[in-house]
Short mmCIF file of C-alpha atoms in Angstrom, two decimals:
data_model
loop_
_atom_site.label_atom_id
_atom_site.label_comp_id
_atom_site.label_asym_id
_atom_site.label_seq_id
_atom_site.Cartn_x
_atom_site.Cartn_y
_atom_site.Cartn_z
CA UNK A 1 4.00 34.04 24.70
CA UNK A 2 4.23 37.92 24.98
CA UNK A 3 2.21 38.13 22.02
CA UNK A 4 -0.79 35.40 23.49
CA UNK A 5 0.53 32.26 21.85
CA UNK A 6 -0.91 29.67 24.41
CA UNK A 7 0.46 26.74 22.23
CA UNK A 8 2.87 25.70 19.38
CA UNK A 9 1.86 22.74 17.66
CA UNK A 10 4.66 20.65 15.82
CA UNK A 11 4.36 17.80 13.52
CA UNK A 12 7.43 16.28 12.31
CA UNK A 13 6.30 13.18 10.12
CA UNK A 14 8.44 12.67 7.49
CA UNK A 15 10.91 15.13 8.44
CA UNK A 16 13.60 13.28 7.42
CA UNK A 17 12.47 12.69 3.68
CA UNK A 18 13.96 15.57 1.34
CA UNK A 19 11.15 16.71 -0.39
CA UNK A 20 7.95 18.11 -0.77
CA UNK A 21 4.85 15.91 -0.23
CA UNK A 22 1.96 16.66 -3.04
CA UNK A 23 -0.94 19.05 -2.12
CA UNK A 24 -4.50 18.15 -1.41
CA UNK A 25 -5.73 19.69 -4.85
CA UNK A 26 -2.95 17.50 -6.56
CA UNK A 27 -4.35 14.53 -5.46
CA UNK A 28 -7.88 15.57 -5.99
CA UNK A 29 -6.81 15.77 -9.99
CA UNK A 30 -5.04 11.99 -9.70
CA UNK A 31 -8.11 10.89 -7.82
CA UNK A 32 -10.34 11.75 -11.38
CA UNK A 33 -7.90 10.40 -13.52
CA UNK A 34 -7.98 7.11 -12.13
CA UNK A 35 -11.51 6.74 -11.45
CA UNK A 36 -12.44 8.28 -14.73
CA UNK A 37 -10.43 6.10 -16.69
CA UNK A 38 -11.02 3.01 -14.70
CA UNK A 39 -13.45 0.24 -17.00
CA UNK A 40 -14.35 -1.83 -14.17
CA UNK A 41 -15.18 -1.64 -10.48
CA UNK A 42 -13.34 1.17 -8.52
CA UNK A 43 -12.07 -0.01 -4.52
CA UNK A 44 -9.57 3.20 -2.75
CA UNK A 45 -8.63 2.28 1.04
CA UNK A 46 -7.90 5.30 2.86
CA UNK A 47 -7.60 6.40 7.01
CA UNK A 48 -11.45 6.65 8.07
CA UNK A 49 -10.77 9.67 9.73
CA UNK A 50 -9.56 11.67 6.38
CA UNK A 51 -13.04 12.88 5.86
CA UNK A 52 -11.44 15.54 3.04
CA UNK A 53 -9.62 12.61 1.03
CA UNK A 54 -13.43 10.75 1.33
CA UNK A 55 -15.05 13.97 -0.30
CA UNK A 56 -12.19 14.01 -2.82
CA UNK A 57 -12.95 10.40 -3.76
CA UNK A 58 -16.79 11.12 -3.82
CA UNK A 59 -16.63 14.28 -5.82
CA UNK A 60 -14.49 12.06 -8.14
CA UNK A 61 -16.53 8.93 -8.03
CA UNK A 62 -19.95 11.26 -8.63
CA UNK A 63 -18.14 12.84 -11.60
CA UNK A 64 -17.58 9.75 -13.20
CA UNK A 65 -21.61 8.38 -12.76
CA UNK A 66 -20.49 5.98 -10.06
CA UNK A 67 -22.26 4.63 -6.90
CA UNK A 68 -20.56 4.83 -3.56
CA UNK A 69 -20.17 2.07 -0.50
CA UNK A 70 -18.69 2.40 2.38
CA UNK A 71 -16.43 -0.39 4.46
CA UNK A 72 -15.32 -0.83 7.41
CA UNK A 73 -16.89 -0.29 11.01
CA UNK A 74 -14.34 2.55 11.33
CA UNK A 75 -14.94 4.00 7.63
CA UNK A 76 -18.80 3.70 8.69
CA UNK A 77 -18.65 5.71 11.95
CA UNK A 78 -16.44 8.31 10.81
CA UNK A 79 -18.57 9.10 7.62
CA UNK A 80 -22.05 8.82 9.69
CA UNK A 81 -20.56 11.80 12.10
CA UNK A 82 -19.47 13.88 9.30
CA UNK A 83 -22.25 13.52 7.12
CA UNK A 84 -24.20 14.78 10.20
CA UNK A 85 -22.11 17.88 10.73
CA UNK A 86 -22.03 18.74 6.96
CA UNK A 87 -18.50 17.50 6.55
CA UNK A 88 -18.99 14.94 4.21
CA UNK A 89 -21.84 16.09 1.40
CA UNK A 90 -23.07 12.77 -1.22
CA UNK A 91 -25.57 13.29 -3.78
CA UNK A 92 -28.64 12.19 -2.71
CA UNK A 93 -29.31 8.46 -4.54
CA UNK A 94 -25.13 7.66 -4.77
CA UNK A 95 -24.63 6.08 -1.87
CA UNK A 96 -25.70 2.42 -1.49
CA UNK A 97 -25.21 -0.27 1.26
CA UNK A 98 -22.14 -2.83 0.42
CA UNK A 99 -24.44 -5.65 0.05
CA UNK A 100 -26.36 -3.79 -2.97
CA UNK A 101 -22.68 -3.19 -4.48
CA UNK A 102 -22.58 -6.71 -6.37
CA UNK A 103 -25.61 -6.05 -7.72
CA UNK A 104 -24.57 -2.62 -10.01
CA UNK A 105 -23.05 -2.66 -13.29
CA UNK A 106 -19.26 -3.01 -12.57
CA UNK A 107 -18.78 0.78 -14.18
CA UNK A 108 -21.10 2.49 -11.67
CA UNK A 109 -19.43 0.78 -8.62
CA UNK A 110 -16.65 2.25 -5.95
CA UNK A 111 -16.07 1.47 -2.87
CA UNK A 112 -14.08 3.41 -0.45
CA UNK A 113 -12.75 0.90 2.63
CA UNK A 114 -10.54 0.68 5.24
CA UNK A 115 -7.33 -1.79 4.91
CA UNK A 116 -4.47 1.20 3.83
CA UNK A 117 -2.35 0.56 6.03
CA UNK A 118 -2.29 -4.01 5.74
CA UNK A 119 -4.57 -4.49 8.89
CA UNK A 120 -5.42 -7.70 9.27
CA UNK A 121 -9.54 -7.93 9.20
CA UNK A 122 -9.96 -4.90 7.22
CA UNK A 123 -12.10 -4.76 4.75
CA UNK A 124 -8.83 -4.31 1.68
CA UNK A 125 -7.36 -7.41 3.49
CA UNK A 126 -10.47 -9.58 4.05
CA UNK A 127 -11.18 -8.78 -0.21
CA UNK A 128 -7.73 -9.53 -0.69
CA UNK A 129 -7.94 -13.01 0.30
CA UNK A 130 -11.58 -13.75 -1.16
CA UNK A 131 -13.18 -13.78 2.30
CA UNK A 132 -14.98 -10.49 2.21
CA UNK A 133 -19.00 -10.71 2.97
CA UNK A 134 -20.25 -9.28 -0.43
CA UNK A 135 -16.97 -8.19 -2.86
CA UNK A 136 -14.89 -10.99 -4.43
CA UNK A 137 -12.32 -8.71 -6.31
CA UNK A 138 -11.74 -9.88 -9.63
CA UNK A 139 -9.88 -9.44 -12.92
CA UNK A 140 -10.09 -5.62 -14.18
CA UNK A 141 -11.08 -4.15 -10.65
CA UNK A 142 -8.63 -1.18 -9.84
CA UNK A 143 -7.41 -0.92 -6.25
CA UNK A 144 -6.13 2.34 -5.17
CA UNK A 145 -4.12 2.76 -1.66
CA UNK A 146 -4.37 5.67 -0.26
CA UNK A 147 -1.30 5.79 2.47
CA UNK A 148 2.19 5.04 3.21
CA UNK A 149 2.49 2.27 5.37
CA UNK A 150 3.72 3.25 8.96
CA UNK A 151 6.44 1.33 10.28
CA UNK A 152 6.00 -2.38 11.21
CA UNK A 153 3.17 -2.23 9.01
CA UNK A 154 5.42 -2.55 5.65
CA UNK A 155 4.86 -6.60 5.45
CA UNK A 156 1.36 -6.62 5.60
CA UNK A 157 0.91 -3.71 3.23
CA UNK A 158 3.23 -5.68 0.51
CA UNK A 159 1.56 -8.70 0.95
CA UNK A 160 -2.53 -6.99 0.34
CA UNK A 161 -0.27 -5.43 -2.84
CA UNK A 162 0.93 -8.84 -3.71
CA UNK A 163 -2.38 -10.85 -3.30
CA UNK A 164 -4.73 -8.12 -5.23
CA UNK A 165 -2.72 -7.82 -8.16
CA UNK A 166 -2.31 -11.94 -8.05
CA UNK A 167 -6.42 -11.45 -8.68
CA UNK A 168 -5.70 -9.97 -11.37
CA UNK A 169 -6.97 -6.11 -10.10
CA UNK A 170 -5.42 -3.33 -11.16
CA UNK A 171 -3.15 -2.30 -8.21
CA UNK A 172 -2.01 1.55 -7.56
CA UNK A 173 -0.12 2.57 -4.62
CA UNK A 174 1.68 5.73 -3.78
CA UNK A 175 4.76 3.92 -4.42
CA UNK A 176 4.68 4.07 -7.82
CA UNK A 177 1.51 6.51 -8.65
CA UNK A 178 0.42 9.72 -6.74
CA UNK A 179 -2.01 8.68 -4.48
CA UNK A 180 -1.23 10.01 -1.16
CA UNK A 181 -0.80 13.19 0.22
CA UNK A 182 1.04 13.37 3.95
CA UNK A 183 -2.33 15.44 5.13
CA UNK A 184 -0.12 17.87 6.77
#
């Protein structure tokens, strides 16, 4: 305080995990790999309000000569703020409403939703099951997960695993592929 600290901010998440979690650039890199070398269409659920993971999934998406959706009402609102306030920067002509997406070669399509975290009625759920509006995943779509699950959330989160990779999608999660960064 003597030196005109007004507050010390702590965050503590994973504190008890030995460890180092990966860095933002890290992931950036994993991010190009996968969406690079994916054939087919190209579906990451992340937090809506990780604007910097969206960009990193753009950048990597735009690299790669693929068109970008958006889904989820929070996904939506998030990205509609920041792309007003110069957060969030896409190529003019990449971005194109969900209900174009079935209509684009399968190679030029990702999609970057809501669901991480198992919520029931997100969009990664609601594909899961084959009840989505305009995606039916399908054989040779990759799903990346972007997020640990929280706890109480770990049954849910198995079970969107479980039923995407029944589809026959390609299913990555950071429990077995770097995918997720802490944020901190």
């Amino acid at each position: 305080g003597d030196e005109g600290v007004l507050l010390l901010m702590s965050e503590s998440t994973y504190s008890n995990q030995e460890g180092r979690t990966l860095t933002e650039h890290t992931l950036q890199e994993n991010f190009h790999k996968l969406i690079s070398n994916a054939q087919g269409r190209v579906f990451v659920a992340i937090f809506s309000s990780n604007m910097n993971r969206v960009q990193m999934i753009v950048n990597a998406a735009v690299a790669s000569g693929r068109r970008v959706a958006l889904d989820g009402r929070s996904m939506m609102s998030y990205a509609e703020i920041a792309v007003r306030q110069g957060l969030l920067k896409i190529p003019k002509g990449f971005v194109l409403p969900m209900r174009e997406m079935p209509n684009i070669p399968d190679n030029q399509v990702l999609v970057i939703l809501t669901g991480g975290q198992g919520e029931q009625g997100s969009a990664l759920q609601r594909m899961s099951i084959g009840e989505h509006k305009h995606i039916k995943l399908k054989e040779g779509d990759t799903v990346v997960v972007s997020s640990n699950p929280i706890p109480g959330n770990e049954l849910s989160y198995q079970q969107i695993g479980n039923d995407i990779v029944r589809l026959g999608a390609f299913y990555y999660s950071n429990k077995d592929h770097d995918v997720y960064g802490t944020g901190l």
